[in-house]
Amino acid sequence: MADVAARAGVSRALVSIVFRNQPGASEETRERVLKVADEIGYRPDSAARLLARGRSRTLGVMFAVQQIFHKDLIQGIYPEAERFGYDVLLSAAAEGRSEAKAVEALLGHRCEALIVLGSEAEAADLDELGRRVPTVSVGHRAPRARADFVHSAEGEGVRQAMDHLVELGHRRIVHIDGGRGPGSAERRRAYRSAMRRHGLEPEARVIPGEHTEQSGIETGLLLLGERDRGLPLPTAVLAGNDRCAMGVLMSLTRAGMEVPRDLSVVGYDDSHLSHLMPIGLTTVRQDAMRMAEHAVRFAMERLENPELPSREAVLDPRLVVRGTSGPVPGATA
């Protein structure tokens, strides 16, 4: 600012008035100051000004770099945060970079509130974080933690998917578990409940897995190996999420199987890639935009009133039927 003032022939205080868009400078002076600033490449440091007032007006978002669905959530967070006058700072958890390290980076940049996507943190850790800074957890619920939560009704989504497969005549339906991934425990319980409700409990089978393509590929190879040993293939697979479902599809198609003629596959999330595949993926849709809107609003409201009790937004999912689910093999149309 001193450089701009010297070159424009005005005081530093007058330069400050111009950049704060306050009254006190003539239009001619204002234009001269802005022109000089542009010539020497000066830009006001808005972050520094806010920090000087004890505010950053920045919302931190922790996400998992490998999760496709997190991209959809982030796309919804940006416009909602901007509506409240906040910038968004991203920090990724990735291989070799823990979730805790990603969160600490956001705190180091003085984010006023955090949104954590698909956190795998224990309830105690999430509670501690919520006591340090207003925190919203999306996709992962931790009872009694001092945080707000946004997630879909996992049980309802699985119920819709299972009812769809049973109506198509499927009985041997396996579920690929998502391990510690967000929503996995709820989806696993809902799968077992649906199998009992349809009188299929003896056929119930949960295969340990993760929310990754590799997990789906390995499960597909496992099922194909069992077939080669004379064991019956399931007629349908309910995967833990879309990425896992895509892995199953890859291993099956490489082995010459046709989906859904030979086996139906259903995912969960309805991430943006699920309808860009050669065969559109039947999946359970989570409304990423509405989840993002709820998360940002919760964060803003807690900034205004830190003493609010923990809140929870549970959104209704919806089954989206595409090309990977069909009648059980051998059934008439």
CSV table of C-alpha atoms in Angstrom, one decimal:
chain,number,residue,atom,x,y,z
A,1,MET,CA,0.0,0.0,0.0
A,2,ALA,CA,2.9,2.3,0.7
A,3,ASP,CA,4.2,1.7,-2.8
A,4,VAL,CA,0.9,2.5,-4.4
A,5,ALA,CA,0.6,5.6,-2.3
A,6,ALA,CA,4.1,6.8,-3.3
A,7,ARG,CA,3.5,6.3,-7.0
A,8,ALA,CA,0.0,7.7,-7.0
A,9,GLY,CA,1.1,10.8,-4.9
A,10,VAL,CA,-1.4,10.2,-2.1
A,11,SER,CA,-1.2,9.1,1.5
A,12,ARG,CA,-1.3,5.5,2.6
A,13,ALA,CA,-4.5,6.2,4.5
A,14,LEU,CA,-6.2,7.4,1.3
A,15,VAL,CA,-5.1,4.2,-0.5
A,16,SER,CA,-6.7,2.2,2.3
A,17,ILE,CA,-9.9,4.2,1.9
A,18,VAL,CA,-10.0,3.4,-1.8
A,19,PHE,CA,-9.5,-0.3,-1.3
A,20,ARG,CA,-12.1,-0.4,1.5
A,21,ASN,CA,-14.5,1.4,-0.9
A,22,GLN,CA,-15.1,4.0,1.8
A,23,PRO,CA,-16.1,7.7,1.2
A,24,GLY,CA,-13.3,10.3,1.4
A,25,ALA,CA,-11.6,10.0,-2.0
A,26,SER,CA,-12.6,11.8,-5.2
A,27,GLU,CA,-13.5,9.7,-8.2
A,28,GLU,CA,-10.3,11.0,-10.0
A,29,THR,CA,-8.1,9.9,-7.0
A,30,ARG,CA,-9.9,6.6,-6.8
A,31,GLU,CA,-9.3,5.8,-10.4
A,32,ARG,CA,-5.6,6.9,-10.2
A,33,VAL,CA,-5.0,4.7,-7.1
A,34,LEU,CA,-6.6,1.6,-8.8
A,35,LYS,CA,-4.7,2.2,-12.0
A,36,VAL,CA,-1.4,2.3,-10.1
A,37,ALA,CA,-2.3,-0.8,-8.1
A,38,ASP,CA,-3.0,-2.6,-11.3
A,39,GLU,CA,0.2,-1.5,-12.9
A,40,ILE,CA,2.4,-2.8,-10.1
A,41,GLY,CA,0.3,-5.9,-9.5
A,42,TYR,CA,-0.9,-5.0,-6.0
A,43,ARG,CA,-3.9,-6.9,-4.6
A,44,PRO,CA,-5.4,-6.3,-1.2
A,45,ASP,CA,-4.9,-9.2,1.2
A,46,SER,CA,-8.4,-9.8,2.2
A,47,ALA,CA,-7.4,-12.8,4.4
A,48,ALA,CA,-5.0,-10.6,6.4
A,49,ARG,CA,-7.6,-8.0,6.9
A,50,LEU,CA,-10.1,-10.5,8.2
A,51,LEU,CA,-7.5,-12.2,10.5
A,52,ALA,CA,-6.7,-8.8,11.9
A,53,ARG,CA,-10.4,-8.6,13.0
A,54,GLY,CA,-10.2,-12.2,14.4
A,55,ARG,CA,-12.1,-13.7,11.5
A,56,SER,CA,-11.1,-15.7,8.4
A,57,ARG,CA,-14.6,-16.2,6.9
A,58,THR,CA,-13.2,-19.5,5.6
A,59,LEU,CA,-15.0,-22.8,5.7
A,60,GLY,CA,-12.7,-25.9,5.8
A,61,VAL,CA,-13.7,-29.1,4.1
A,62,MET,CA,-11.9,-32.4,4.7
A,63,PHE,CA,-12.5,-35.0,2.1
A,64,ALA,CA,-11.1,-38.3,0.9
A,65,VAL,CA,-9.3,-37.8,-2.4
A,66,GLN,CA,-10.2,-41.3,-3.7
A,67,GLN,CA,-14.0,-41.0,-3.1
A,68,ILE,CA,-15.9,-39.9,-6.2
A,69,PHE,CA,-19.0,-38.9,-4.3
A,70,HIS,CA,-17.0,-36.3,-2.3
A,71,LYS,CA,-16.4,-34.4,-5.5
A,72,ASP,CA,-20.2,-34.1,-5.9
A,73,LEU,CA,-20.6,-32.9,-2.3
A,74,ILE,CA,-17.8,-30.3,-2.7
A,75,GLN,CA,-19.5,-29.0,-5.9
A,76,GLY,CA,-22.5,-28.3,-3.8
A,77,ILE,CA,-20.6,-26.8,-0.9
A,78,TYR,CA,-19.0,-24.0,-2.9
A,79,PRO,CA,-22.1,-22.0,-4.0
A,80,GLU,CA,-23.8,-22.4,-0.6
A,81,ALA,CA,-20.7,-21.1,1.3
A,82,GLU,CA,-20.4,-18.2,-1.1
A,83,ARG,CA,-24.0,-17.4,-0.4
A,84,PHE,CA,-23.0,-16.8,3.2
A,85,GLY,CA,-20.0,-14.8,2.2
A,86,TYR,CA,-17.5,-17.6,3.0
A,87,ASP,CA,-14.5,-18.9,1.1
A,88,VAL,CA,-13.9,-22.7,1.0
A,89,LEU,CA,-10.5,-24.3,1.8
A,90,LEU,CA,-10.0,-28.0,0.9
A,91,SER,CA,-7.7,-30.5,2.6
A,92,ALA,CA,-7.6,-34.1,1.5
A,93,ALA,CA,-7.0,-37.4,3.3
A,94,ALA,CA,-5.1,-39.7,1.0
A,95,GLU,CA,-2.7,-42.6,1.1
A,96,GLY,CA,0.1,-41.5,3.3
A,97,ARG,CA,-1.8,-38.5,4.6
A,98,SER,CA,-4.2,-39.2,7.5
A,99,GLU,CA,-7.6,-37.7,8.1
A,100,ALA,CA,-6.2,-36.1,11.3
A,101,LYS,CA,-3.4,-34.4,9.4
A,102,ALA,CA,-5.9,-33.1,6.8
A,103,VAL,CA,-8.0,-31.6,9.6
A,104,GLU,CA,-5.0,-30.1,11.4
A,105,ALA,CA,-4.0,-28.3,8.1
A,106,LEU,CA,-7.5,-26.7,8.0
A,107,LEU,CA,-7.2,-25.6,11.6
A,108,GLY,CA,-3.8,-24.2,10.9
A,109,HIS,CA,-5.3,-21.9,8.3
A,110,ARG,CA,-7.8,-20.7,10.9
A,111,CYS,CA,-10.9,-22.0,9.3
A,112,GLU,CA,-13.9,-20.8,11.3
A,113,ALA,CA,-15.9,-24.1,10.9
A,114,LEU,CA,-15.2,-27.5,9.4
A,115,ILE,CA,-17.2,-29.9,7.2
A,116,VAL,CA,-15.8,-33.4,7.3
A,117,LEU,CA,-16.9,-35.7,4.4
A,118,GLY,CA,-17.1,-39.4,5.0
A,119,SER,CA,-15.0,-39.3,8.2
A,120,GLU,CA,-13.9,-42.6,9.7
A,121,ALA,CA,-13.0,-40.9,13.0
A,122,GLU,CA,-14.0,-42.5,16.3
A,123,ALA,CA,-16.8,-40.7,18.2
A,124,ALA,CA,-14.4,-39.5,20.8
A,125,ASP,CA,-12.1,-37.9,18.2
A,126,LEU,CA,-15.1,-36.2,16.4
A,127,ASP,CA,-16.4,-35.0,19.8
A,128,GLU,CA,-13.0,-33.4,20.6
A,129,LEU,CA,-12.8,-31.8,17.2
A,130,GLY,CA,-16.3,-30.4,17.6
A,131,ARG,CA,-15.3,-28.8,20.9
A,132,ARG,CA,-12.4,-27.0,19.2
A,133,VAL,CA,-14.3,-25.7,16.2
A,134,PRO,CA,-17.9,-25.9,14.8
A,135,THR,CA,-18.0,-29.2,13.0
A,136,VAL,CA,-20.4,-30.9,10.6
A,137,SER,CA,-19.9,-34.6,9.7
A,138,VAL,CA,-21.4,-35.7,6.3
A,139,GLY,CA,-22.1,-39.4,5.8
A,140,HIS,CA,-20.8,-40.5,9.2
A,141,ARG,CA,-22.9,-40.3,12.4
A,142,ALA,CA,-21.3,-40.5,15.8
A,143,PRO,CA,-23.8,-40.5,18.6
A,144,ARG,CA,-23.1,-38.1,21.5
A,145,ALA,CA,-20.3,-36.3,19.7
A,146,ARG,CA,-20.4,-32.5,19.8
A,147,ALA,CA,-21.0,-32.1,16.1
A,148,ASP,CA,-23.8,-31.8,13.6
A,149,PHE,CA,-24.6,-34.6,11.2
A,150,VAL,CA,-25.9,-34.9,7.6
A,151,HIS,CA,-26.6,-38.3,6.0
A,152,SER,CA,-29.1,-40.2,4.0
A,153,ALA,CA,-31.5,-42.8,5.4
A,154,GLU,CA,-29.2,-45.7,4.6
A,155,GLY,CA,-31.7,-48.3,5.7
A,156,GLU,CA,-34.3,-46.9,3.4
A,157,GLY,CA,-31.9,-46.8,0.4
A,158,VAL,CA,-31.0,-50.5,0.9
A,159,ARG,CA,-34.6,-51.5,1.4
A,160,GLN,CA,-35.5,-49.9,-2.0
A,161,ALA,CA,-32.6,-51.7,-3.7
A,162,MET,CA,-33.4,-55.1,-2.2
A,163,ASP,CA,-37.1,-54.8,-2.9
A,164,HIS,CA,-36.2,-54.0,-6.6
A,165,LEU,CA,-34.0,-57.1,-6.8
A,166,VAL,CA,-36.5,-59.4,-5.2
A,167,GLU,CA,-39.3,-58.2,-7.5
A,168,LEU,CA,-37.0,-59.1,-10.4
A,169,GLY,CA,-36.9,-62.7,-9.0
A,170,HIS,CA,-33.5,-62.6,-7.3
A,171,ARG,CA,-33.0,-64.8,-4.2
A,172,ARG,CA,-29.2,-65.4,-4.1
A,173,ILE,CA,-28.3,-61.7,-3.3
A,174,VAL,CA,-24.9,-61.0,-1.8
A,175,HIS,CA,-23.8,-57.8,-0.2
A,176,ILE,CA,-20.2,-56.5,-0.4
A,177,ASP,CA,-19.5,-54.7,2.9
A,178,GLY,CA,-17.8,-51.3,2.9
A,179,GLY,CA,-15.6,-52.0,5.9
A,180,ARG,CA,-15.2,-48.8,8.0
A,181,GLY,CA,-16.5,-46.6,5.3
A,182,PRO,CA,-19.3,-44.1,6.0
A,183,GLY,CA,-22.7,-45.7,6.1
A,184,SER,CA,-21.3,-49.3,5.9
A,185,ALA,CA,-22.7,-50.5,9.2
A,186,GLU,CA,-26.2,-49.2,8.5
A,187,ARG,CA,-26.2,-50.7,5.0
A,188,ARG,CA,-25.0,-54.0,6.3
A,189,ARG,CA,-27.8,-54.1,8.9
A,190,ALA,CA,-30.4,-53.1,6.4
A,191,TYR,CA,-29.3,-55.8,4.0
A,192,ARG,CA,-29.6,-58.5,6.6
A,193,SER,CA,-33.0,-57.1,7.7
A,194,ALA,CA,-34.3,-57.1,4.1
A,195,MET,CA,-33.2,-60.7,3.6
A,196,ARG,CA,-35.1,-61.7,6.7
A,197,ARG,CA,-38.1,-59.7,5.7
A,198,HIS,CA,-38.3,-61.5,2.3
A,199,GLY,CA,-37.7,-64.9,3.9
A,200,LEU,CA,-34.3,-65.2,2.3
A,201,GLU,CA,-32.2,-65.3,5.5
A,202,PRO,CA,-30.6,-68.7,4.7
A,203,GLU,CA,-29.2,-67.1,1.4
A,204,ALA,CA,-27.8,-64.0,3.2
A,205,ARG,CA,-24.1,-63.5,2.6
A,206,VAL,CA,-22.0,-60.5,3.5
A,207,ILE,CA,-18.6,-60.4,1.8
A,208,PRO,CA,-16.0,-58.2,3.6
A,209,GLY,CA,-14.8,-55.3,1.4
A,210,GLU,CA,-14.1,-51.6,1.1
A,211,HIS,CA,-15.5,-48.6,-0.8
A,212,THR,CA,-12.9,-49.1,-3.6
A,213,GLU,CA,-12.8,-50.4,-7.1
A,214,GLN,CA,-10.1,-52.9,-6.1
A,215,SER,CA,-12.5,-54.4,-3.5
A,216,GLY,CA,-15.1,-54.9,-6.1
A,217,ILE,CA,-12.6,-56.5,-8.5
A,218,GLU,CA,-11.4,-58.9,-5.8
A,219,THR,CA,-15.0,-59.9,-4.9
A,220,GLY,CA,-15.8,-60.5,-8.5
A,221,LEU,CA,-12.8,-62.8,-8.9
A,222,LEU,CA,-13.8,-64.5,-5.7
A,223,LEU,CA,-17.3,-65.3,-7.0
A,224,LEU,CA,-15.9,-66.4,-10.4
A,225,GLY,CA,-13.5,-68.7,-8.6
A,226,GLU,CA,-16.3,-70.3,-6.6
A,227,ARG,CA,-18.2,-70.8,-9.8
A,228,ASP,CA,-15.3,-72.6,-11.4
A,229,ARG,CA,-15.3,-74.9,-8.4
A,230,GLY,CA,-18.9,-75.9,-9.0
A,231,LEU,CA,-20.5,-73.5,-6.4
A,232,PRO,CA,-23.6,-71.5,-7.5
A,233,LEU,CA,-23.0,-67.9,-8.4
A,234,PRO,CA,-25.3,-65.3,-6.8
A,235,THR,CA,-27.8,-63.8,-9.2
A,236,ALA,CA,-27.3,-60.3,-7.8
A,237,VAL,CA,-24.8,-58.2,-5.9
A,238,LEU,CA,-25.5,-55.2,-3.8
A,239,ALA,CA,-22.2,-53.3,-3.5
A,240,GLY,CA,-21.2,-51.0,-0.7
A,241,ASN,CA,-20.9,-48.0,-3.0
A,242,ASP,CA,-20.6,-47.2,-6.7
A,243,ARG,CA,-16.9,-47.5,-6.8
A,244,CYS,CA,-17.1,-51.1,-5.5
A,245,ALA,CA,-19.9,-51.9,-7.9
A,246,MET,CA,-17.7,-50.6,-10.8
A,247,GLY,CA,-15.0,-53.0,-9.7
A,248,VAL,CA,-17.4,-55.9,-9.7
A,249,LEU,CA,-18.5,-55.0,-13.3
A,250,MET,CA,-14.9,-54.8,-14.5
A,251,SER,CA,-14.0,-58.3,-13.2
A,252,LEU,CA,-17.3,-59.9,-14.5
A,253,THR,CA,-17.1,-58.3,-18.0
A,254,ARG,CA,-13.4,-59.3,-18.3
A,255,ALA,CA,-14.5,-62.9,-17.6
A,256,GLY,CA,-17.0,-62.8,-20.5
A,257,MET,CA,-20.1,-62.5,-18.3
A,258,GLU,CA,-22.9,-60.2,-19.4
A,259,VAL,CA,-24.6,-57.8,-16.9
A,260,PRO,CA,-27.4,-58.0,-16.2
A,261,ARG,CA,-28.2,-61.1,-18.2
A,262,ASP,CA,-25.9,-63.3,-16.0
A,263,LEU,CA,-25.8,-61.3,-12.8
A,264,SER,CA,-27.3,-58.0,-11.6
A,265,VAL,CA,-25.2,-55.3,-9.9
A,266,VAL,CA,-26.5,-52.4,-7.7
A,267,GLY,CA,-24.4,-49.7,-6.2
A,268,TYR,CA,-24.9,-46.9,-3.7
A,269,ASP,CA,-24.3,-43.1,-4.0
A,270,ASP,CA,-25.3,-42.3,-7.6
A,271,SER,CA,-22.0,-40.5,-8.1
A,272,HIS,CA,-21.5,-38.6,-11.3
A,273,LEU,CA,-19.6,-41.5,-13.0
A,274,SER,CA,-22.5,-44.0,-12.4
A,275,HIS,CA,-24.4,-42.8,-15.4
A,276,LEU,CA,-21.4,-42.2,-17.7
A,277,MET,CA,-20.5,-45.9,-18.0
A,278,PRO,CA,-21.2,-47.9,-21.1
A,279,ILE,CA,-23.9,-49.7,-19.0
A,280,GLY,CA,-25.6,-47.2,-16.7
A,281,LEU,CA,-25.3,-48.4,-13.1
A,282,THR,CA,-28.4,-49.1,-11.1
A,283,THR,CA,-27.7,-47.4,-7.8
A,284,VAL,CA,-29.2,-45.6,-4.7
A,285,ARG,CA,-29.1,-41.9,-5.1
A,286,GLN,CA,-27.9,-39.6,-2.3
A,287,ASP,CA,-28.8,-36.0,-3.0
A,288,ALA,CA,-25.3,-34.4,-2.9
A,289,MET,CA,-26.6,-30.9,-3.4
A,290,ARG,CA,-29.1,-31.0,-0.6
A,291,MET,CA,-26.6,-32.7,1.7
A,292,ALA,CA,-24.1,-29.9,1.0
A,293,GLU,CA,-26.7,-27.2,1.6
A,294,HIS,CA,-27.6,-28.7,5.0
A,295,ALA,CA,-24.0,-29.1,6.0
A,296,VAL,CA,-23.1,-25.4,5.2
A,297,ARG,CA,-26.2,-24.1,6.9
A,298,PHE,CA,-25.5,-26.2,10.0
A,299,ALA,CA,-22.0,-24.8,10.1
A,300,MET,CA,-23.2,-21.2,9.7
A,301,GLU,CA,-25.9,-21.5,12.4
A,302,ARG,CA,-23.4,-23.0,14.9
A,303,LEU,CA,-21.0,-20.1,14.3
A,304,GLU,CA,-23.9,-17.8,15.2
A,305,ASN,CA,-24.9,-19.9,18.2
A,306,PRO,CA,-22.2,-22.3,19.5
A,307,GLU,CA,-24.5,-23.6,22.3
A,308,LEU,CA,-26.9,-25.2,19.9
A,309,PRO,CA,-27.6,-28.9,20.7
A,310,SER,CA,-26.3,-31.4,18.1
A,311,ARG,CA,-28.5,-31.6,15.1
A,312,GLU,CA,-29.1,-34.2,12.4
A,313,ALA,CA,-30.4,-34.0,8.9
A,314,VAL,CA,-31.5,-37.3,7.4
A,315,LEU,CA,-32.3,-37.1,3.7
A,316,ASP,CA,-34.4,-39.6,1.8
A,317,PRO,CA,-32.5,-41.6,-0.8
A,318,ARG,CA,-34.0,-42.8,-4.1
A,319,LEU,CA,-33.3,-45.9,-6.2
A,320,VAL,CA,-32.2,-45.1,-9.7
A,321,VAL,CA,-32.8,-48.0,-12.0
A,322,ARG,CA,-30.5,-48.2,-15.0
A,323,GLY,CA,-28.9,-51.0,-17.1
A,324,THR,CA,-27.1,-53.2,-14.5
A,325,SER,CA,-30.2,-54.8,-12.9
A,326,GLY,CA,-32.6,-57.2,-14.7
A,327,PRO,CA,-34.6,-60.3,-14.2
A,328,VAL,CA,-33.0,-63.3,-12.5
A,329,PRO,CA,-31.2,-65.5,-15.1
A,330,GLY,CA,-33.6,-67.9,-16.7
A,331,ALA,CA,-36.7,-65.9,-15.9
A,332,THR,CA,-39.2,-65.1,-18.6
A,333,ALA,CA,-39.6,-61.5,-19.5
